[in-house]
Coordinates of C-alpha atoms (C1' of nucleotides) in Angstrom, one line a residue:
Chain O
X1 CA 14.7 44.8 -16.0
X2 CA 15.8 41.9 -13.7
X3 CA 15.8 38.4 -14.6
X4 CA 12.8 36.6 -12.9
X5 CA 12.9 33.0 -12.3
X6 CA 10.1 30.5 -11.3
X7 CA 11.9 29.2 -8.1
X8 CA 10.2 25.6 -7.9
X9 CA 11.1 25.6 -4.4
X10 CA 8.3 28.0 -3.0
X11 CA 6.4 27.6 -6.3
X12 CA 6.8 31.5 -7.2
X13 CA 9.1 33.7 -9.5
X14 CA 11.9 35.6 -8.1
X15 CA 13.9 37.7 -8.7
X16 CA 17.1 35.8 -10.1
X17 CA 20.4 37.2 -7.6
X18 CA 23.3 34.8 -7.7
X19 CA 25.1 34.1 -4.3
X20 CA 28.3 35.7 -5.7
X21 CA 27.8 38.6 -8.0
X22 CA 28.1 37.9 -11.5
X23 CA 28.9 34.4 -11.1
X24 CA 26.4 31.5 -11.3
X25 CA 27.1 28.0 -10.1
X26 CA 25.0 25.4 -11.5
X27 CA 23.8 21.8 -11.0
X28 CA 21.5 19.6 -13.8
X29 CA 21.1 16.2 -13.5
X30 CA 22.4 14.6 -16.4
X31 CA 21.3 11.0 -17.7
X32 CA 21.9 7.4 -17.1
X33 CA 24.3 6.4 -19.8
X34 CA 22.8 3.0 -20.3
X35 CA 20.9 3.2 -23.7
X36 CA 20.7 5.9 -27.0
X37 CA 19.5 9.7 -25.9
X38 CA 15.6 10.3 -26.6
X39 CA 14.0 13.7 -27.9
X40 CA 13.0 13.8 -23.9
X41 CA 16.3 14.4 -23.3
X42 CA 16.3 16.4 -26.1
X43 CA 14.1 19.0 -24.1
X44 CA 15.5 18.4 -21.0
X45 CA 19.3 20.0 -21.9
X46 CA 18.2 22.2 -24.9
X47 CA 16.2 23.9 -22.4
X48 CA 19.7 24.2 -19.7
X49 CA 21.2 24.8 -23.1
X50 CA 19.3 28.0 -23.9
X51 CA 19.0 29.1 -19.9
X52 CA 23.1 29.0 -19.5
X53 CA 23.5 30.4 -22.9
X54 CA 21.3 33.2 -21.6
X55 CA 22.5 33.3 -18.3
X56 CA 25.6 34.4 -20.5
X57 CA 24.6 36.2 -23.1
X58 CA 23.5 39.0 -19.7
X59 CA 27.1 39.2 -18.8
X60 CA 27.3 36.3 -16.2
X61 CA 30.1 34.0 -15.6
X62 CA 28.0 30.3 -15.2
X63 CA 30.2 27.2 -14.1
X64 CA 27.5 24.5 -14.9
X65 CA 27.9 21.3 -13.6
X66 CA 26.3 18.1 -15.0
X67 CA 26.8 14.3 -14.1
X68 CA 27.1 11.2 -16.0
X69 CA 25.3 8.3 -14.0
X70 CA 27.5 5.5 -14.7
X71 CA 27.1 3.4 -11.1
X72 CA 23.5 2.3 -12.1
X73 CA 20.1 2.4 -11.0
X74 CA 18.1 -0.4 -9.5
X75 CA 15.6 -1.9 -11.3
X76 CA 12.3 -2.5 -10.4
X77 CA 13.2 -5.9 -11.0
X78 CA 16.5 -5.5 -8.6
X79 CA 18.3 -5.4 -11.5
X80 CA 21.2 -3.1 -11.9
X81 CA 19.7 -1.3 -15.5
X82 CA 23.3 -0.9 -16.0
X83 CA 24.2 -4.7 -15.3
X84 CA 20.4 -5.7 -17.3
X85 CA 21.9 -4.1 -20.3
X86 CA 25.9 -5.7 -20.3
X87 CA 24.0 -8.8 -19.9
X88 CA 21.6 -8.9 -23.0
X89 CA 25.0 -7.5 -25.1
X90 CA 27.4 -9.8 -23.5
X91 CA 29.4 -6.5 -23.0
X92 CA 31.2 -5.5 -19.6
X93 CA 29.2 -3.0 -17.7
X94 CA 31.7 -0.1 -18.7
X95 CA 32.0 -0.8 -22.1
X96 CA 28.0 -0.1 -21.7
X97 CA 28.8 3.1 -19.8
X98 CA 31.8 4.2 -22.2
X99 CA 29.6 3.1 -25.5
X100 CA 26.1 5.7 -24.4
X101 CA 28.3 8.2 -22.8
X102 CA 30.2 8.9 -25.9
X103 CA 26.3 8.7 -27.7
X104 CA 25.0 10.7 -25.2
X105 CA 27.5 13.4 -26.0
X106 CA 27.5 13.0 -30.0
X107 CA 23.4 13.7 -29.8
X108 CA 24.3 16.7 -27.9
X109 CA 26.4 18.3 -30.3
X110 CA 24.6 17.0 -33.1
X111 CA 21.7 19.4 -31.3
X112 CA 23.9 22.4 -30.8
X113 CA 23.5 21.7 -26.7
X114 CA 27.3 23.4 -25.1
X115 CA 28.7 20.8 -23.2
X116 CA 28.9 21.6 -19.7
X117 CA 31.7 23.2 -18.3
X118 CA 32.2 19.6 -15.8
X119 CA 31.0 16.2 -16.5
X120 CA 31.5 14.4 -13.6
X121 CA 31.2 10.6 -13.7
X122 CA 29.4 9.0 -10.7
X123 CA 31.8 6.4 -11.0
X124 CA 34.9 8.7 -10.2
X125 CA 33.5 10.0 -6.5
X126 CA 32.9 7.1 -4.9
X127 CA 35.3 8.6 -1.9
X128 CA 33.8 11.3 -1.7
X129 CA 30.2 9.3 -1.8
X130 CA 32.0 7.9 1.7
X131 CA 32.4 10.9 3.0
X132 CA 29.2 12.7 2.9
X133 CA 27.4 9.2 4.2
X134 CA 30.0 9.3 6.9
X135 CA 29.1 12.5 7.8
X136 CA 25.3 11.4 7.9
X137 CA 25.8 8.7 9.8
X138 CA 27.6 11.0 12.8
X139 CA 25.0 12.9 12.9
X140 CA 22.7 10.2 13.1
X141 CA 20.9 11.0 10.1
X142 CA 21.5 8.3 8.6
X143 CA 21.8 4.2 10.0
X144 CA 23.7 0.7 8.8
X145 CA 21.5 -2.0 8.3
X146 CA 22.6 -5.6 6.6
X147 CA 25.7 -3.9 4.8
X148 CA 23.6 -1.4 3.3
X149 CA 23.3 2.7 4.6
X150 CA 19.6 4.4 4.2
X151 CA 18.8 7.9 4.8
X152 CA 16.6 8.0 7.9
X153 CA 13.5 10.2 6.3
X154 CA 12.2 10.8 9.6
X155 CA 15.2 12.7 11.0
X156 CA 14.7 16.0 8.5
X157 CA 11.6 17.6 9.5
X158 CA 12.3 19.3 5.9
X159 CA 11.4 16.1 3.8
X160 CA 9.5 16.8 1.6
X161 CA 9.7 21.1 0.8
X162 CA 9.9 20.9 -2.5
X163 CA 7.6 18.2 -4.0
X164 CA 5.1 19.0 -1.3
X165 CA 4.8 15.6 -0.1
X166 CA 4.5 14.5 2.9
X167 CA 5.7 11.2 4.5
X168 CA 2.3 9.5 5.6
X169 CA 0.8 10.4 2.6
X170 CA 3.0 8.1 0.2
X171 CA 2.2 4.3 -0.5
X172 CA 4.4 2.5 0.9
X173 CA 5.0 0.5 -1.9
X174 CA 9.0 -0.3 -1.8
X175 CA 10.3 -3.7 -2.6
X176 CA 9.9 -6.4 -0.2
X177 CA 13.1 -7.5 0.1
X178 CA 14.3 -4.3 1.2
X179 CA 11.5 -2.9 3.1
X180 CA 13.2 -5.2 6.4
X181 CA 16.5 -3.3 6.6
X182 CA 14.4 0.0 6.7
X183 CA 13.2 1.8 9.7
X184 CA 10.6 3.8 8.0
X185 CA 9.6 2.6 4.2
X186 CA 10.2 5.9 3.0
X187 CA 13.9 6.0 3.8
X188 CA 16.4 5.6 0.8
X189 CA 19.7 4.1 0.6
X190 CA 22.6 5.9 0.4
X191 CA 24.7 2.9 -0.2
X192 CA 23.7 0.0 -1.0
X193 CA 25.0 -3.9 -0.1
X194 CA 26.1 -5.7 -3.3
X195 CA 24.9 -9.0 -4.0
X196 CA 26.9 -11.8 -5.5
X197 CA 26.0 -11.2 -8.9
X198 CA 26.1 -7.4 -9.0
X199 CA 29.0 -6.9 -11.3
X200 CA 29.4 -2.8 -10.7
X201 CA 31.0 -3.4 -7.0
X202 CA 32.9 -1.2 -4.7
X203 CA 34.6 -1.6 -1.2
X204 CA 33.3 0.7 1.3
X205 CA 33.3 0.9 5.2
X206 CA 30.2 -0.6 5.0
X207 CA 31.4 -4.0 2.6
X208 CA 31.1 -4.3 -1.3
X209 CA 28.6 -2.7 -2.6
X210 CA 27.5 0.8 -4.8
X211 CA 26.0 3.8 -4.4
X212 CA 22.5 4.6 -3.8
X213 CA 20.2 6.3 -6.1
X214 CA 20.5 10.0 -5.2
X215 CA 24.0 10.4 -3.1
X216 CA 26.1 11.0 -6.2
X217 CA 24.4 14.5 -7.2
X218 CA 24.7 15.6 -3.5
X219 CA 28.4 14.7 -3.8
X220 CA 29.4 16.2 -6.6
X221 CA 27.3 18.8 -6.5
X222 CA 29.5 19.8 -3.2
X223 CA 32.3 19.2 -4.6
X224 CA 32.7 21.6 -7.8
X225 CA 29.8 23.9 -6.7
X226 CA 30.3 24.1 -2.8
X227 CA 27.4 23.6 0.3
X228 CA 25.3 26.0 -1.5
X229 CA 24.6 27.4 -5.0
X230 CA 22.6 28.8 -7.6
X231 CA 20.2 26.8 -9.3
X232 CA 19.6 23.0 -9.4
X233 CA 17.9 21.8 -12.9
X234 CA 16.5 18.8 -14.2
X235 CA 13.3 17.2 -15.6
X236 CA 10.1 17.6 -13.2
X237 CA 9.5 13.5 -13.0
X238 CA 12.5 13.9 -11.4
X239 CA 11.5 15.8 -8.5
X240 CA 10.3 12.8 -6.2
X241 CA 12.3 10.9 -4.9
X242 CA 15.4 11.8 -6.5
X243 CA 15.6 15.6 -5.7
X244 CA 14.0 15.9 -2.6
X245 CA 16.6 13.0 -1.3
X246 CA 19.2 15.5 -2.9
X247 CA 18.3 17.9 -0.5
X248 CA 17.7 16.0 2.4
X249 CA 21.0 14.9 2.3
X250 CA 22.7 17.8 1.0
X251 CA 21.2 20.1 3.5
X252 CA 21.8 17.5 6.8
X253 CA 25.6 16.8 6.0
X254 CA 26.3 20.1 4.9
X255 CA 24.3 22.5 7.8
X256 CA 23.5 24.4 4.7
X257 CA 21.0 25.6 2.3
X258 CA 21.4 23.3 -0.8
X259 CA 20.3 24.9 -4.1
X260 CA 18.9 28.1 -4.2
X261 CA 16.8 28.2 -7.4
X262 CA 15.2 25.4 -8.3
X263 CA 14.8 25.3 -12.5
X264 CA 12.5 21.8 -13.1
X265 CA 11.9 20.9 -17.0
X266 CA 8.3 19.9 -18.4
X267 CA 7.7 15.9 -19.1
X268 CA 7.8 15.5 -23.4
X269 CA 5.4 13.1 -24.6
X270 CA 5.1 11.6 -28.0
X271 CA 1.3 11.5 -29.3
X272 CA 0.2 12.1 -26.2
X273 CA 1.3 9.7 -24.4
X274 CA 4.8 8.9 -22.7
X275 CA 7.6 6.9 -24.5
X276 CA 8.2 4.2 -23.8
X277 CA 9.9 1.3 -25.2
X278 CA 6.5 -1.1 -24.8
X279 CA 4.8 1.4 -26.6
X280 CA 6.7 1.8 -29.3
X281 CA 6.6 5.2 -29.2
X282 CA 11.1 5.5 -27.9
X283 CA 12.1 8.3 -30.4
X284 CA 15.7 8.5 -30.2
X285 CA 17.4 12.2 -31.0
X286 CA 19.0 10.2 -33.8
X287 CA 15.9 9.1 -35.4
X288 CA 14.3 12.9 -35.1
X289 CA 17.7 14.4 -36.6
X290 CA 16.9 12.1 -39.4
X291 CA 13.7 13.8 -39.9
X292 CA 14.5 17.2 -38.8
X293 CA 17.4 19.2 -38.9
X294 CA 18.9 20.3 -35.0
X295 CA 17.8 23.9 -35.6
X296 CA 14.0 22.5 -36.3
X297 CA 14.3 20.9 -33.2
X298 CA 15.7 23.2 -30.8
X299 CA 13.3 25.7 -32.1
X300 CA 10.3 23.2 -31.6
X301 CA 11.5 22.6 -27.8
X302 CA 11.4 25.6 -27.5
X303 CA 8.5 26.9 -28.8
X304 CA 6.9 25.6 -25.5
X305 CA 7.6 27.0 -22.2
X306 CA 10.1 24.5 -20.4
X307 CA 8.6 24.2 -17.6
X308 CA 5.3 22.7 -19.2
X309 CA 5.2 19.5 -21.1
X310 CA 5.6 19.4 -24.5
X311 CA 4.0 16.8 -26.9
X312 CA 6.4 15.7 -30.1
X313 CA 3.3 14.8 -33.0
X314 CA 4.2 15.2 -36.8
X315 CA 1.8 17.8 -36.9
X316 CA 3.6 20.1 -34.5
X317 CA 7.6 19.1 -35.9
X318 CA 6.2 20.0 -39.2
X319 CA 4.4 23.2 -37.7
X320 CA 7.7 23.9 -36.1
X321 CA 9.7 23.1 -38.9
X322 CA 7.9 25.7 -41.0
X323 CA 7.8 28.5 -39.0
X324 CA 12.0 28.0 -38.9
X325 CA 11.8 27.9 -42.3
X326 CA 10.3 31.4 -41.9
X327 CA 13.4 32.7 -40.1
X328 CA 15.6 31.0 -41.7
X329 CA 14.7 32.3 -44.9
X330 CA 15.1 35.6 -44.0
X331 CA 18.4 35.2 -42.4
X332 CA 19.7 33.6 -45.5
X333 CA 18.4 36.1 -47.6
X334 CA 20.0 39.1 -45.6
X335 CA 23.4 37.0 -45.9
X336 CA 23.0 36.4 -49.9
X337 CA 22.2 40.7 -49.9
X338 CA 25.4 41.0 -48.3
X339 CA 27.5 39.3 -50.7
X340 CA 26.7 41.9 -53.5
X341 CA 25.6 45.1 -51.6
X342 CA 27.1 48.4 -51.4
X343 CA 29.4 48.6 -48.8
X344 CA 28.1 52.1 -47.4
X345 CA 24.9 52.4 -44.5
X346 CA 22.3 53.0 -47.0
X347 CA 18.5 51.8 -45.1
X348 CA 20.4 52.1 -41.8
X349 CA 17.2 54.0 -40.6
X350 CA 16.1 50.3 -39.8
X351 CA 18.2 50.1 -37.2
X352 CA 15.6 51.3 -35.0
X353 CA 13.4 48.1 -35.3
X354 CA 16.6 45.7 -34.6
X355 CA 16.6 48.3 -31.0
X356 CA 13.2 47.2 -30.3
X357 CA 13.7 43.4 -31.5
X358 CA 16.3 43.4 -29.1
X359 CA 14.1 45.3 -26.0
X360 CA 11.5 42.5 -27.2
X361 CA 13.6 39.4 -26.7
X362 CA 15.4 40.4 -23.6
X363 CA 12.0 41.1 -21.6
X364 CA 10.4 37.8 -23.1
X365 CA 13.8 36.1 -21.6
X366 CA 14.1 38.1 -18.6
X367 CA 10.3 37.0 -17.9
X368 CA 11.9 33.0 -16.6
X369 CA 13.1 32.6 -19.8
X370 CA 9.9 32.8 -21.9
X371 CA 11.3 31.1 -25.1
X372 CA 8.1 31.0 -26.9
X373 CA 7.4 35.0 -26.3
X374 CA 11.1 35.4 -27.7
X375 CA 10.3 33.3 -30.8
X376 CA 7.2 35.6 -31.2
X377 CA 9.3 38.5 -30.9
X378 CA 11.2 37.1 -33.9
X379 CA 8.4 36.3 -35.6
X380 CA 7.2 39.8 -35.9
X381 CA 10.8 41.3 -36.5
X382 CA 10.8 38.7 -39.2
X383 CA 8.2 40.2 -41.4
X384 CA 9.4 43.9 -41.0
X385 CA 13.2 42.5 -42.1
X386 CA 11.1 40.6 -44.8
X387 CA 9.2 43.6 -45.7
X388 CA 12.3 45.8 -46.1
X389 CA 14.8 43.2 -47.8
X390 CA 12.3 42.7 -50.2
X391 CA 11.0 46.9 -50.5
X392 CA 13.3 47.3 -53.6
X393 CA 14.9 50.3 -51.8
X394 CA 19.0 49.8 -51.6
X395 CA 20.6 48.0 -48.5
X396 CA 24.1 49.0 -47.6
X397 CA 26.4 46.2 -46.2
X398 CA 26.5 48.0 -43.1
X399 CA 23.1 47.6 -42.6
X400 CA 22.9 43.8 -43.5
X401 CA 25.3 43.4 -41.0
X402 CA 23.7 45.1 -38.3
X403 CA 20.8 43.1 -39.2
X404 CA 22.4 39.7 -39.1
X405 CA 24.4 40.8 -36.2
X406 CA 20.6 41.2 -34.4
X407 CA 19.6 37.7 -35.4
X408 CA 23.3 36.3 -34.0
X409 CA 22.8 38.0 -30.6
X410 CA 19.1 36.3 -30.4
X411 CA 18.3 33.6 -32.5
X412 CA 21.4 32.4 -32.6
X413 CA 24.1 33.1 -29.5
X414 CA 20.7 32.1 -27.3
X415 CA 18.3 30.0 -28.7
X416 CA 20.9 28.6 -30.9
X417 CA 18.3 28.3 -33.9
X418 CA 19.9 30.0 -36.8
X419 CA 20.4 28.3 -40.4
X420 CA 24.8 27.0 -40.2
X421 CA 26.3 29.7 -42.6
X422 CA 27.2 28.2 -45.9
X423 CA 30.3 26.8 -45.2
X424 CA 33.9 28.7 -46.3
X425 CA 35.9 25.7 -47.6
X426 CA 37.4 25.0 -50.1
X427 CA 34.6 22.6 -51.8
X428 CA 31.9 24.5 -50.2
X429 CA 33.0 27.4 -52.2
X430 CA 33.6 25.2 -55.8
X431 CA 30.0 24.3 -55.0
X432 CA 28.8 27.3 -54.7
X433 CA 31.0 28.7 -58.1
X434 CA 29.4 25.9 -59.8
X435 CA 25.7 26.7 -58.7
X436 CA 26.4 30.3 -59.8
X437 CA 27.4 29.3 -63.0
X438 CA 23.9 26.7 -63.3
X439 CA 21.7 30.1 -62.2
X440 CA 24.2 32.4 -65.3
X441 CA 23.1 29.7 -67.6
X442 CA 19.3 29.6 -66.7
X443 CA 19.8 33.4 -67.0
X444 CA 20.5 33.4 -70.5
X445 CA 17.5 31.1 -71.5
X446 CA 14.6 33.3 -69.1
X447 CA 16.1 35.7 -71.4
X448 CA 15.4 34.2 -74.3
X449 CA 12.2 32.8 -72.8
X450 CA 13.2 29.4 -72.9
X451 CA 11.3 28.3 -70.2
X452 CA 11.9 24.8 -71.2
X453 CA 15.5 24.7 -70.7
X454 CA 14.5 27.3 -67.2
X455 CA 12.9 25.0 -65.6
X456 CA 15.2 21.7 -66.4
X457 CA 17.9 23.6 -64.6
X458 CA 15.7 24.6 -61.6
X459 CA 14.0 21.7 -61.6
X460 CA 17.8 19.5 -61.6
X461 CA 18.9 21.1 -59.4
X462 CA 15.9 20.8 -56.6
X463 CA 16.4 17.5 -57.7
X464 CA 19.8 17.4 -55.9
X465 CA 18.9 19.7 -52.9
X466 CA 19.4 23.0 -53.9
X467 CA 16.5 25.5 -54.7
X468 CA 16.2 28.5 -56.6
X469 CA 13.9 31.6 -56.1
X470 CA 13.9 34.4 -58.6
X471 CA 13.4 37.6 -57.4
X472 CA 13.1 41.1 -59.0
X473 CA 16.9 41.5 -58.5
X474 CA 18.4 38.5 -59.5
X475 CA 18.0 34.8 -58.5
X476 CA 19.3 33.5 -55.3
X477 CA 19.9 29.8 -54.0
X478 CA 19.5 27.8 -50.9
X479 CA 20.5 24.4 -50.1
X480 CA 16.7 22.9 -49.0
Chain E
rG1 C1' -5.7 7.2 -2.6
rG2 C1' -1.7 11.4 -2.3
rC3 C1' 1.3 15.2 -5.0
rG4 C1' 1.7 18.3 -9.3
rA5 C1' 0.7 20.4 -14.1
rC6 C1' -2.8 21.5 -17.6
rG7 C1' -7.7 22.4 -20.6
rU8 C1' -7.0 29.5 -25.2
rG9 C1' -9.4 29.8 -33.1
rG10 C1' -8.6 23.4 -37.5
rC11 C1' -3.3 22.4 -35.2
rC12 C1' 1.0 24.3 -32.0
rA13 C1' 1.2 28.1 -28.4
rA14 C1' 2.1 33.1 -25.3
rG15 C1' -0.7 36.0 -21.9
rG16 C1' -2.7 35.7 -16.8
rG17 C1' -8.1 41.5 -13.3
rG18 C1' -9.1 46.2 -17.9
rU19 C1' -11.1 44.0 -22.6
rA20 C1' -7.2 37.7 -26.7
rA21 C1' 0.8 37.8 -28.9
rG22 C1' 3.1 34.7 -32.5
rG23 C1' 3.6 30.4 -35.8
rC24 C1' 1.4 26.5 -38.9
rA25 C1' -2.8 25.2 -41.9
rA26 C1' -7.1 27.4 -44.9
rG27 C1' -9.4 31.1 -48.2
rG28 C1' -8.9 35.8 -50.9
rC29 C1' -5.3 39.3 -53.0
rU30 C1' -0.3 41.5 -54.6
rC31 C1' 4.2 40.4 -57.0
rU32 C1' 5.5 36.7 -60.9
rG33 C1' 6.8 33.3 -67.6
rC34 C1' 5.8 29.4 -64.2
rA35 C1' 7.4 27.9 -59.4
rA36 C1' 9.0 29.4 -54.8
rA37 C1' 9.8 33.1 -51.4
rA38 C1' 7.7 37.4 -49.4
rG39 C1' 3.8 40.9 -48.1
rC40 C1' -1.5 42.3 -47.3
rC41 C1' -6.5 40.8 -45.9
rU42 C1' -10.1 37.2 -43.4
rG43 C1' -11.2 34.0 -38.1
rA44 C1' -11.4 32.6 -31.2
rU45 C1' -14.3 35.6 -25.6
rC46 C1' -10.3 31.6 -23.5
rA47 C1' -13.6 23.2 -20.9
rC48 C1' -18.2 23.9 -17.9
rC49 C1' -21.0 26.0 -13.5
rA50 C1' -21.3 29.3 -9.5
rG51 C1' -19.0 33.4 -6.9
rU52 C1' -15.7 38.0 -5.9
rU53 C1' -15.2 42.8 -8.6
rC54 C1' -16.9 48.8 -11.8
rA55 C1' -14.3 45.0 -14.8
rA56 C1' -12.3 37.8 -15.2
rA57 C1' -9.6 34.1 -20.1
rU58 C1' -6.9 35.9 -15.9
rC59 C1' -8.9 35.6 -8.6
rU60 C1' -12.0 31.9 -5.4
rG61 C1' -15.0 27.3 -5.0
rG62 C1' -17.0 23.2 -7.5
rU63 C1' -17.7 19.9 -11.9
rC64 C1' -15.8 17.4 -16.1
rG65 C1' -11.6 16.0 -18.9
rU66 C1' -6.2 15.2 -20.2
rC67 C1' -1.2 14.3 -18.7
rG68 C1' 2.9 13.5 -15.3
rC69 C1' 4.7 11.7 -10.6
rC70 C1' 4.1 8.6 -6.0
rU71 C1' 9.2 2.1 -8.2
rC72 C1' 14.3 3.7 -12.3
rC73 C1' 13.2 7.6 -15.5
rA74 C1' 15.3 14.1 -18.5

RNA sequence: GGCGACGUGGCCAAGGGGUAAGGCAAGGCUCUGCAAAAGCCUGAUCACCAGUUCAAAUCUGGUCGUCGCCUCCA
């Protein structure tokens, strides 16, 4: 079985073969670091997360790429969004930059999301910005006009291949002020004329200015990946303008084919309805990890295909949140087994359904990385592990092993969803000598029937977080 | 107006020509001092209409509806 991807770029899956065997060069468009990471970018690189994760898991060697955007946008206003924020916090444009980068990468890790293997900083290829708008200005794909450079649309008969749009079709809609140093309104700067007050300035051939809104991904992407590589990800409401300029660009300096698979994310809404900070509705990954534990939602993300949108309601986190509970659950159960089972292979006949669990999950993956068919998958291995933890036949350690060595190579090298392992410190482990000692006591008084005393101890203790289940073999413990 | 995605049981959501995965919720049951956990059982003909076909939720056309993009956006 061969990995299929859904190439956005023809709009079909395909077979997935690297340029270079074995090795996989990748591009995703990171953020603009100019305010606190949302739960939509939440989907956005939990979703690369899983696919590189993946892409390694099969034995591939991925160098994924990802920018930092920390030149600024344009505003619909004009405004630099950059500048717009340093001047409601009285901060200099980099401290913004350095502030929401750092964020940026905090939330990340908060969500389990590997950091890419190269973070490139717009900021930091500014030559090499020069040289590709150089190049596209030889070959007269590009024009100066009033100290700014724009892409001349009409000069790439291939505008427009992967969003399927083409150029008389579009409003014309741009800016006023800029639509007289265009030849065509559709054409896009590449470098852009600073004015006075534009605090984010760089000298260029051209005079001060900074770059335009798509050149720095073409750049970079050049730089660490080369002409032409693998796969190109980002959200979908990204696709127009900004990757299609990518390419125009990419693919007119470089006489090459830019990205080969195109990997595009599905939009997340919030009830419905986009966030937005108007609305009201601007849930940052901060304020859902408050809510929800980063397992909760990586496995709500991605209980959705990525490539369609997902919709963040109470109802569905708490949906999701339970059916991790599910999994979770069992996983913890199979690691409280192993602290007290027999060390020998006894119920290793099981092994057979952790084969098929893993048959199950690669196929659901190998299908474009079918997340929600893999969860499924899990699902139903869940109850059988259920089912046999709890058949009252002994478990060797072997076994438990095996088993939680199945959930490690799934769950949790690739979807990155299982429960942290209680922790092996020092106070971790007086805490958990201390709990013991709580459940010995309670023990005693069940014995005795004192259900009184029973429940005070369970019921204290929920009281502080950590819950007790009774089972026919002992009670066991789990910090809820 | 243009481009794109989507409409599957109360909710979330796979599938995508051969007769509807999975999770949550609900009800019943088993286990159980109670609780929890876990397991078992119960439910949909796939927005609507018209075609193609031996066969359609899956293909084609149309209708209605939802969402995203077309200006920065993951």
């Amino acid at each position: 079985m061969t990995l299929r991807i859904f190439n956005v770029l023809g709009r079909e899956k395909q077979d997935f073969v690297p340029l270079n065997e074995g090795h996989v060069n990748m591009y995703v468009c990171g953020p603009t670091v100019y305010d606190n990471s949302h739960i939509g970018h939440a989907k956005t690189y939990v979703a690369f997360d899983v696919i590189t994760r993946y892409l390694r898991a099969t034995g591939l060697d991925v160098l994924y790429v990802q920018n930092i955007t920390d030149v600024g946008h344009l505003l619909d206003s004009g405004e630099d969004r950059i500048l717009k924020k340093a001047a409601q916090t009285q901060a200099k444009p980099m401290q913004i930059v350095e502030t929401y980068a750092k964020a940026y990468f905090d939330a990340m890790d908060k969500l389990g999301v590997q950091r890419p293997d190269i973070s490139p900083r717009a900021s930091g290829h500014i030559p090499e910005m020069f040289k590709m708008i150089e190049t596209l200005l030889e070959k007269e794909n590009a024009y100066v006009s009033n100290g700014s450079v724009y892409f001349d649309v009409s000069s790439d008969p291939n505008y427009g291949k992967l969003s399927n749009r083409r150029l008389q079709e579009q409003e014309a809609g741009t800016r006023e002020a800029v639509r007289g140093e265009k030849r065509n309104p559709e054409d896009f700067a590449l470098w852009k004329r600073a004015e006075p007050e534009h605090i984010l300035r760089w000298d260029s051939p051209w005079g001060e200015g900074f770059p335009g809104w798509h050149i720095e991904c073409s750049a970079m992407a050049l730089k660490y990946l080369g002409a032409t590589f693998d796969i190109h990800g980002g959200g979908i409401d990204n696709i127009f303008p900004h990757n299609e300029s990518e390419i125009a660009q990419s693919e007119c300096a470089n006489d090459a084919e830019f990205a080969r698979y195109w990997i595009l994310v599905g939009s997340l809404t919030v009830d419905g309805i986009k966030m937005s900070k108007s609305l009201g509705n601007f849930i940052t990954i901060d304020d859902a990890l408050k809510q929800f534990p980063a397992p909760v939602i990586r496995y709500f993300m991605q209980s959705v295909h990525y490539s369609n949108p997902v919709d963040y309601s109470d109802d569905a986190m708490n949906g999701a949140a339970r059916g991790w509970e599910r999994l979770a659950n069992a996983v913890r159960l199979a690691r409280q087994m192993g602290r007290s089972a027999p060390e020998g292979s006894e119920g290793i006949a099981f092994e057979e359904r952790l084969g098929t669990l893993r048959a199950d999950f690669t196929a659901a993956m190998d299908d474009d990385f079918n997340t929600p068919q893999a969860i499924a998958s899990l699902q139903e291995f869940t109850r059988d592990v259920n089912t046999f933890l709890n058949s009252g036949t002994a478990i060797g350690r072997i076994t438990l092993d095996a088993i939680l060595d199945t959930y490690e190579a799934t769950a949790g090298k690739v979807l990155g969803i299982l429960p942290s392992p209680e922790a092996d410190s020092g106070s971790a482990q007086r805490e958990a000598a201390l709990i013991q000692m709580l459940i010995d006591l309670r023990v005693q008084a069940r014995k005795a029937k004192n259900w009184a005393e029973s429940d005070r101890i369970r019921n204290e203790l929920a009281a502080i977080g950590v819950i007790l289940e009774d089972r026919a073999d002992g009670t066991v413990w789990k910090v809820g």
